[in-house]
XYZ file of N, CA and C in Angstrom:
537
model
N -38.015 -33.303 61.608
C -37.787 -34.618 62.184
C -39.118 -35.355 62.296
N -39.149 -36.544 61.758
C -40.327 -37.389 61.866
C -40.349 -37.989 63.272
N -41.268 -37.507 64.093
C -41.286 -37.908 65.500
C -41.683 -39.377 65.697
N -42.504 -39.915 64.801
C -42.838 -41.343 64.898
C -41.589 -42.194 64.678
N -40.799 -41.809 63.686
C -39.558 -42.528 63.404
C -38.582 -42.380 64.573
N -38.476 -41.170 65.094
C -37.592 -40.929 66.238
C -38.000 -41.820 67.410
N -39.290 -41.918 67.647
C -39.776 -42.755 68.749
C -39.426 -44.226 68.500
N -39.543 -44.673 67.252
C -39.188 -46.057 66.921
C -37.722 -46.337 67.249
N -36.882 -45.363 66.959
C -35.456 -45.544 67.249
C -35.202 -45.535 68.749
N -35.771 -44.563 69.441
C -35.482 -44.412 70.871
C -36.050 -45.546 71.717
N -37.136 -46.138 71.270
C -37.722 -47.241 72.036
C -37.206 -48.592 71.567
N -36.398 -48.589 70.518
C -35.862 -49.832 69.975
C -34.728 -50.381 70.824
N -34.317 -51.582 70.474
C -33.201 -52.216 71.167
C -32.218 -52.757 70.127
N -31.199 -53.443 70.598
C -30.143 -53.937 69.710
C -30.543 -55.191 68.948
N -31.717 -55.726 69.236
C -32.155 -56.940 68.568
C -32.267 -56.767 67.059
N -31.942 -57.816 66.350
C -31.960 -57.784 64.891
C -33.343 -57.451 64.343
N -34.371 -57.985 64.963
C -35.738 -57.730 64.509
C -36.060 -56.238 64.552
N -35.691 -55.597 65.633
C -35.955 -54.175 65.813
C -35.145 -53.344 64.815
N -33.860 -53.654 64.685
C -33.016 -52.893 63.762
C -33.459 -53.096 62.311
N -33.814 -54.318 61.966
C -34.272 -54.579 60.593
C -35.566 -53.831 60.283
N -36.447 -53.712 61.268
C -37.692 -52.967 61.060
C -37.389 -51.503 60.767
N -36.420 -50.930 61.472
C -36.055 -49.534 61.223
C -35.345 -49.370 59.878
N -34.552 -50.345 59.501
C -33.916 -50.295 58.178
C -34.992 -50.320 57.100
N -35.972 -51.176 57.274
C -37.066 -51.255 56.296
C -37.794 -49.909 56.196
N -38.016 -49.276 57.333
C -38.661 -47.951 57.316
C -37.858 -46.961 56.461
N -36.552 -46.964 56.646
C -35.697 -46.036 55.905
C -35.699 -46.380 54.419
N -35.612 -47.642 54.102
C -35.592 -48.038 52.686
C -36.937 -47.778 52.005
N -38.016 -47.920 52.770
C -39.352 -47.646 52.221
C -39.641 -46.151 52.100
N -39.003 -45.360 52.955
C -39.204 -43.906 52.948
C -37.817 -43.254 53.045
N -37.093 -43.139 51.924
C -35.713 -42.651 51.940
C -35.517 -41.281 52.598
N -36.590 -40.495 52.679
C -36.465 -39.190 53.341
C -36.134 -39.346 54.831
N -36.391 -40.530 55.388
C -36.070 -40.785 56.794
C -34.564 -40.926 57.035
N -33.807 -41.159 55.972
C -32.364 -41.300 56.127
C -31.760 -40.017 56.698
N -32.264 -38.884 56.264
C -31.787 -37.605 56.787
C -32.013 -37.534 58.301
N -33.214 -37.907 58.740
C -33.521 -37.904 60.177
C -32.620 -38.885 60.929
N -32.406 -40.050 60.341
C -31.564 -41.070 60.969
C -30.146 -40.545 61.180
N -29.591 -39.926 60.160
C -28.231 -39.388 60.272
C -28.194 -38.230 61.276
N -29.262 -37.439 61.316
C -29.333 -36.351 62.302
C -29.251 -36.908 63.724
N -29.974 -37.973 63.978
C -29.952 -38.590 65.309
C -28.574 -39.212 65.569
N -28.055 -39.900 64.572
C -26.774 -40.594 64.722
C -25.615 -39.634 64.979
N -25.722 -38.428 64.479
C -24.624 -37.463 64.633
C -24.897 -36.419 65.711
N -25.999 -36.571 66.424
C -26.328 -35.646 67.504
C -25.665 -36.133 68.792
N -24.551 -35.520 69.137
C -23.758 -35.975 70.276
C -24.478 -35.815 71.605
N -25.495 -34.988 71.644
C -26.219 -34.786 72.908
C -27.452 -35.678 73.031
N -27.749 -36.466 72.011
C -28.899 -37.367 72.054
C -28.479 -38.684 72.703
N -29.115 -39.030 73.806
C -28.725 -40.247 74.525
C -29.024 -41.520 73.727
N -29.814 -41.413 72.672
C -30.135 -42.568 71.835
C -29.349 -42.578 70.528
N -28.349 -41.753 70.460
C -27.531 -41.642 69.263
C -26.989 -43.010 68.831
N -26.519 -43.795 69.782
C -25.941 -45.099 69.463
C -26.960 -46.029 68.796
N -28.224 -45.877 69.116
C -29.250 -46.715 68.489
C -29.394 -46.359 67.008
N -29.270 -45.085 66.702
C -29.306 -44.667 65.296
C -28.055 -45.171 64.566
N -26.931 -45.155 65.257
C -25.688 -45.656 64.656
C -25.838 -47.129 64.281
N -26.512 -47.911 65.125
C -26.726 -49.328 64.801
C -27.411 -49.480 63.446
N -28.382 -48.622 63.194
C -29.145 -48.715 61.949
C -28.297 -48.226 60.770
N -27.584 -47.125 60.974
C -26.696 -46.617 59.919
C -25.654 -47.682 59.570
N -25.133 -48.346 60.588
C -24.143 -49.412 60.375
C -24.708 -50.512 59.476
N -25.911 -50.950 59.758
C -26.508 -52.024 58.955
C -26.830 -51.547 57.539
N -27.232 -50.306 57.392
C -27.446 -49.746 56.057
C -26.128 -49.705 55.287
N -25.059 -49.305 55.964
C -23.746 -49.250 55.323
C -23.292 -50.638 54.874
N -23.594 -51.634 55.687
C -23.218 -52.997 55.332
C -23.959 -53.461 54.077
N -25.224 -53.080 53.955
C -26.021 -53.474 52.790
C -25.632 -52.702 51.538
N -25.449 -51.372 51.695
C -25.150 -50.521 50.548
C -24.608 -49.187 51.063
N -23.302 -49.129 51.246
C -22.689 -47.932 51.832
C -22.927 -46.681 50.992
N -23.155 -46.843 49.704
C -23.355 -45.681 48.830
C -24.570 -44.857 49.242
N -25.508 -45.482 49.922
C -26.691 -44.747 50.389
C -26.280 -43.606 51.335
N -25.106 -43.738 51.928
C -24.620 -42.740 52.883
C -23.793 -41.632 52.226
N -23.583 -41.713 50.933
C -22.729 -40.734 50.256
C -23.081 -39.284 50.589
N -24.358 -38.885 50.546
C -24.662 -37.478 50.862
C -24.353 -37.088 52.314
N -24.182 -38.075 53.172
C -23.971 -37.825 54.600
C -22.568 -38.212 55.058
N -21.731 -38.638 54.138
C -20.403 -39.138 54.501
C -19.605 -38.102 55.278
N -19.596 -36.865 54.812
C -18.796 -35.845 55.488
C -19.303 -35.578 56.899
N -20.610 -35.488 57.039
C -21.194 -35.250 58.373
C -20.840 -36.400 59.317
N -20.939 -37.626 58.830
C -20.587 -38.781 59.653
C -19.106 -38.748 60.028
N -18.248 -38.506 59.051
C -16.812 -38.512 59.308
C -16.378 -37.368 60.223
N -17.094 -36.260 60.175
C -16.791 -35.148 61.080
C -17.199 -35.466 62.516
N -18.231 -36.273 62.675
C -18.787 -36.546 64.001
C -18.200 -37.790 64.656
N -17.898 -38.794 63.883
C -17.437 -40.084 64.418
C -16.280 -39.952 65.413
N -15.264 -39.134 65.165
C -14.165 -39.054 66.140
C -14.590 -38.503 67.509
N -15.750 -37.897 67.581
C -16.216 -37.311 68.839
C -17.063 -38.274 69.673
N -17.393 -39.437 69.124
C -18.243 -40.385 69.840
C -17.570 -40.856 71.118
N -18.376 -40.983 72.163
C -17.894 -41.458 73.463
C -18.545 -42.781 73.860
N -19.784 -42.990 73.421
C -20.531 -44.207 73.784
C -19.882 -45.408 73.082
N -19.552 -46.401 73.852
C -18.865 -47.583 73.324
C -19.603 -48.209 72.141
N -20.906 -48.293 72.241
C -21.700 -48.895 71.175
C -21.673 -48.035 69.905
N -21.632 -46.728 70.069
C -21.542 -45.835 68.909
C -20.179 -45.960 68.241
N -19.138 -46.092 69.041
C -17.789 -46.251 68.483
C -17.691 -47.563 67.720
N -18.218 -48.608 68.306
C -18.166 -49.919 67.642
C -18.914 -49.872 66.305
N -20.132 -49.355 66.315
C -20.904 -49.266 65.077
C -20.252 -48.355 64.056
N -19.700 -47.236 64.526
C -19.086 -46.309 63.586
C -17.808 -46.884 62.985
N -17.130 -47.765 63.710
C -15.928 -48.392 63.136
C -16.300 -49.260 61.938
N -17.468 -49.857 61.999
C -17.948 -50.660 60.852
C -18.444 -49.748 59.725
N -19.034 -48.618 60.084
C -19.470 -47.662 59.059
C -18.258 -47.178 58.270
N -17.197 -46.812 58.977
C -15.967 -46.364 58.307
C -15.427 -47.476 57.408
N -15.408 -48.701 57.900
C -14.924 -49.834 57.113
C -15.770 -50.028 55.851
N -17.091 -50.054 56.000
C -17.963 -50.298 54.849
C -17.897 -49.164 53.830
N -17.841 -47.919 54.299
C -17.733 -46.798 53.360
C -16.387 -46.844 52.641
N -15.341 -47.237 53.349
C -14.005 -47.291 52.759
C -13.896 -48.353 51.678
N -14.506 -49.499 51.908
C -14.357 -50.627 50.991
C -15.373 -50.649 49.851
N -16.364 -49.757 49.906
C -17.431 -49.818 48.910
C -16.889 -49.527 47.514
N -17.325 -50.327 46.567
C -16.992 -50.126 45.157
C -18.280 -49.866 44.399
N -18.347 -48.882 43.529
C -17.274 -47.942 43.216
C -17.064 -46.951 44.360
N -15.846 -46.472 44.450
C -15.462 -45.543 45.522
C -16.311 -44.284 45.429
N -16.888 -43.880 46.547
C -17.663 -42.634 46.561
C -17.076 -41.600 47.511
N -16.147 -42.019 48.352
C -15.515 -41.065 49.254
C -14.478 -40.246 48.488
N -14.396 -38.968 48.809
C -13.372 -38.122 48.208
C -12.013 -38.514 48.786
N -10.943 -38.026 48.174
C -9.598 -38.291 48.700
C -9.480 -37.788 50.144
N -10.037 -36.605 50.400
C -9.980 -36.039 51.754
C -10.762 -36.912 52.738
N -11.903 -37.426 52.316
C -12.697 -38.291 53.183
C -11.977 -39.621 53.435
N -11.306 -40.142 52.421
C -10.526 -41.361 52.611
C -9.399 -41.112 53.616
N -8.760 -39.953 53.525
C -7.713 -39.596 54.474
C -8.281 -39.503 55.891
N -9.487 -38.959 56.014
C -10.137 -38.876 57.327
C -10.400 -40.277 57.878
N -10.828 -41.201 57.030
C -11.042 -42.594 57.461
C -9.741 -43.192 57.989
N -8.646 -42.917 57.308
C -7.338 -43.411 57.748
C -6.991 -42.823 59.109
N -7.183 -41.530 59.262
C -6.861 -40.865 60.536
C -7.714 -41.402 61.680
N -8.997 -41.592 61.419
C -9.898 -42.128 62.450
C -9.436 -43.523 62.865
N -9.145 -44.375 61.873
C -8.723 -45.747 62.163
C -7.402 -45.757 62.945
N -6.464 -44.918 62.556
C -5.190 -44.853 63.282
C -5.413 -44.395 64.725
N -6.269 -43.404 64.896
C -6.572 -42.927 66.257
C -7.149 -44.039 67.119
N -8.055 -44.831 66.556
C -8.632 -45.941 67.324
C -7.564 -46.960 67.710
N -6.659 -47.228 66.796
C -5.625 -48.236 67.072
C -4.689 -47.821 68.202
N -4.378 -46.550 68.292
C -3.402 -46.120 69.302
C -4.044 -45.695 70.619
N -5.366 -45.641 70.651
C -6.081 -45.225 71.858
C -6.343 -46.451 72.742
N -5.762 -46.446 73.922
C -5.914 -47.577 74.849
C -7.336 -47.726 75.384
N -8.158 -46.681 75.267
C -9.524 -46.713 75.782
C -10.495 -47.385 74.813
N -10.066 -47.604 73.588
C -10.932 -48.200 72.562
C -10.909 -49.718 72.708
N -12.084 -50.305 72.637
C -12.228 -51.759 72.788
C -11.737 -52.492 71.544
N -11.742 -53.812 71.608
C -11.131 -54.635 70.565
C -11.890 -54.581 69.227
N -13.200 -54.581 69.234
C -13.941 -54.612 67.961
C -13.628 -53.398 67.081
N -13.677 -52.178 67.609
C -13.297 -51.040 66.766
C -11.838 -51.102 66.305
N -10.976 -51.632 67.144
C -9.572 -51.761 66.746
C -9.430 -52.761 65.597
N -10.147 -53.861 65.676
C -10.100 -54.849 64.597
C -10.636 -54.244 63.298
N -11.743 -53.524 63.391
C -12.285 -52.872 62.194
C -11.325 -51.818 61.666
N -10.627 -51.129 62.557
C -9.628 -50.147 62.137
C -8.492 -50.832 61.381
N -8.063 -51.986 61.868
C -7.020 -52.743 61.158
C -7.470 -53.093 59.745
N -8.707 -53.574 59.608
C -9.217 -53.942 58.281
C -9.347 -52.718 57.376
N -9.761 -51.590 57.952
C -9.876 -50.354 57.174
C -8.504 -49.936 56.659
N -7.529 -49.941 57.531
C -6.184 -49.534 57.132
C -5.565 -50.516 56.147
N -5.851 -51.795 56.315
C -5.357 -52.792 55.357
C -5.922 -52.516 53.965
N -7.166 -52.079 53.919
C -7.768 -51.721 52.625
C -7.021 -50.549 51.991
N -6.725 -49.538 52.780
C -6.086 -48.331 52.243
C -4.594 -48.506 51.959
N -3.956 -49.509 52.528
C -2.520 -49.651 52.314
C -2.185 -50.004 50.862
N -3.193 -50.408 50.091
C -2.957 -50.680 48.664
C -2.536 -49.397 47.950
N -3.189 -48.283 48.302
C -2.882 -46.991 47.677
C -1.901 -46.172 48.510
N -1.986 -46.313 49.799
C -1.150 -45.546 50.726
C -0.091 -46.487 51.300
N 0.982 -46.674 50.571
C 1.971 -47.689 50.958
C 2.654 -47.382 52.290
N 2.680 -46.117 52.704
C 3.277 -45.758 53.992
C 2.547 -46.424 55.161
N 1.295 -46.795 54.921
C 0.517 -47.450 55.969
C 1.083 -48.819 56.340
N 1.779 -49.458 55.413
C 2.347 -50.773 55.699
C 3.306 -50.699 56.879
N 4.197 -49.724 56.861
C 5.141 -49.575 57.974
C 4.425 -49.212 59.265
N 3.430 -48.329 59.168
C 2.652 -47.933 60.349
C 1.967 -49.147 60.970
N 1.338 -49.948 60.124
C 0.625 -51.124 60.625
C 1.587 -52.121 61.259
N 2.718 -52.364 60.609
C 3.712 -53.276 61.200
C 4.120 -52.794 62.595
N 4.370 -51.507 62.704
C 4.807 -50.946 63.982
C 3.709 -51.032 65.041
N 2.503 -50.645 64.678
C 1.388 -50.654 65.638
C 1.074 -52.073 66.086
N 1.002 -52.984 65.130
C 0.680 -54.377 65.471
C 1.793 -54.988 66.320
N 3.021 -54.736 65.945
C 4.147 -55.327 66.665
C 4.350 -54.762 68.050
N 3.939 -53.510 68.246
C 4.195 -52.810 69.505
C 3.561 -53.497 70.716
N 2.314 -53.872 70.606
C 1.630 -54.434 71.774
C 0.838 -55.700 71.449
N 1.326 -56.435 70.469
C 0.628 -57.642 70.027
C 0.424 -58.624 71.178
N 1.443 -58.857 71.966
C 1.385 -59.868 73.035
C 0.326 -59.546 74.090
N 0.061 -58.249 74.306
C -0.887 -57.850 75.343
C -2.332 -57.793 74.845
N -2.533 -57.966 73.569
C -3.869 -57.807 73.000
C -4.714 -59.067 73.164
N -6.017 -58.890 72.924
C -6.971 -59.999 73.047
C -6.841 -60.959 71.860
N -7.465 -62.090 71.994
C -7.462 -63.096 70.933
C -8.108 -62.527 69.668
N -9.189 -61.792 69.818
C -9.880 -61.220 68.655
C -8.987 -60.220 67.919
N -8.282 -59.383 68.671
C -7.364 -58.424 68.055
C -6.253 -59.169 67.317
N -5.693 -60.189 67.963
C -4.612 -60.957 67.348
C -5.077 -61.618 66.051
N -6.303 -62.107 66.031
C -6.835 -62.732 64.813
C -6.905 -61.709 63.671
N -7.419 -60.521 63.968
C -7.488 -59.471 62.943
C -6.081 -59.051 62.525
N -5.187 -58.932 63.483
C -3.816 -58.531 63.177
C -3.129 -59.551 62.278
N -3.375 -60.827 62.523
C -2.767 -61.875 61.686
C -3.258 -61.784 60.242
N -4.543 -61.482 60.058
C -5.086 -61.299 58.703
C -4.375 -60.136 58.014
N -4.216 -59.060 58.725
C -3.565 -57.867 58.164
C -2.089 -58.150 57.896
N -1.430 -58.843 58.797
C -0.006 -59.178 58.585
C 0.182 -60.034 57.337
N -0.751 -60.943 57.084
C -0.683 -61.757 55.855
C -0.774 -60.855 54.628
N -1.665 -59.868 54.686
C -1.806 -58.930 53.566
C -0.542 -58.095 53.403
N 0.118 -57.798 54.491
C 1.355 -57.021 54.435
C 2.469 -57.800 53.712
N 2.450 -59.111 53.877
C 3.471 -59.961 53.245
C 3.171 -60.214 51.765
N 1.898 -60.099 51.405
C 1.501 -60.408 50.011
C 1.963 -59.343 49.044
């Protein structure tokens, strides 16, 4: 573990300037990606969520960079408890799922579906991860047609009680269901 890099992450904040500086470090020294994923998947590290922020932004830029770590991330993501880690990981799952060309295995894609479904039905999960879960599942419903019925049921079940942001994401997904 590169302790200078670890210190940069632990002393960093959610500001774009700070996160971009850490992304630049990883892109300039790709060997740091291993350390970043180690921190991001270490459930006992109180700064884990800060590493997730950086992994999330890397995934948004080029999710394929995470291919060697996809399984480790997917194995760990369902265990996250920190709200910020869950939110960031919901975007990581979305970006890895939608990346072309596809680099996730069939089993990993199935894990993404399971994670997204779990977030949707869990009342403790906030709106942003739920919205990202909807988008992830909408992506997979092209190949997994059974998801269409699941999404209709989940969205219809508690639509009225959901937030405006959730309803907006649900409406986008419902349009895709009709197409």
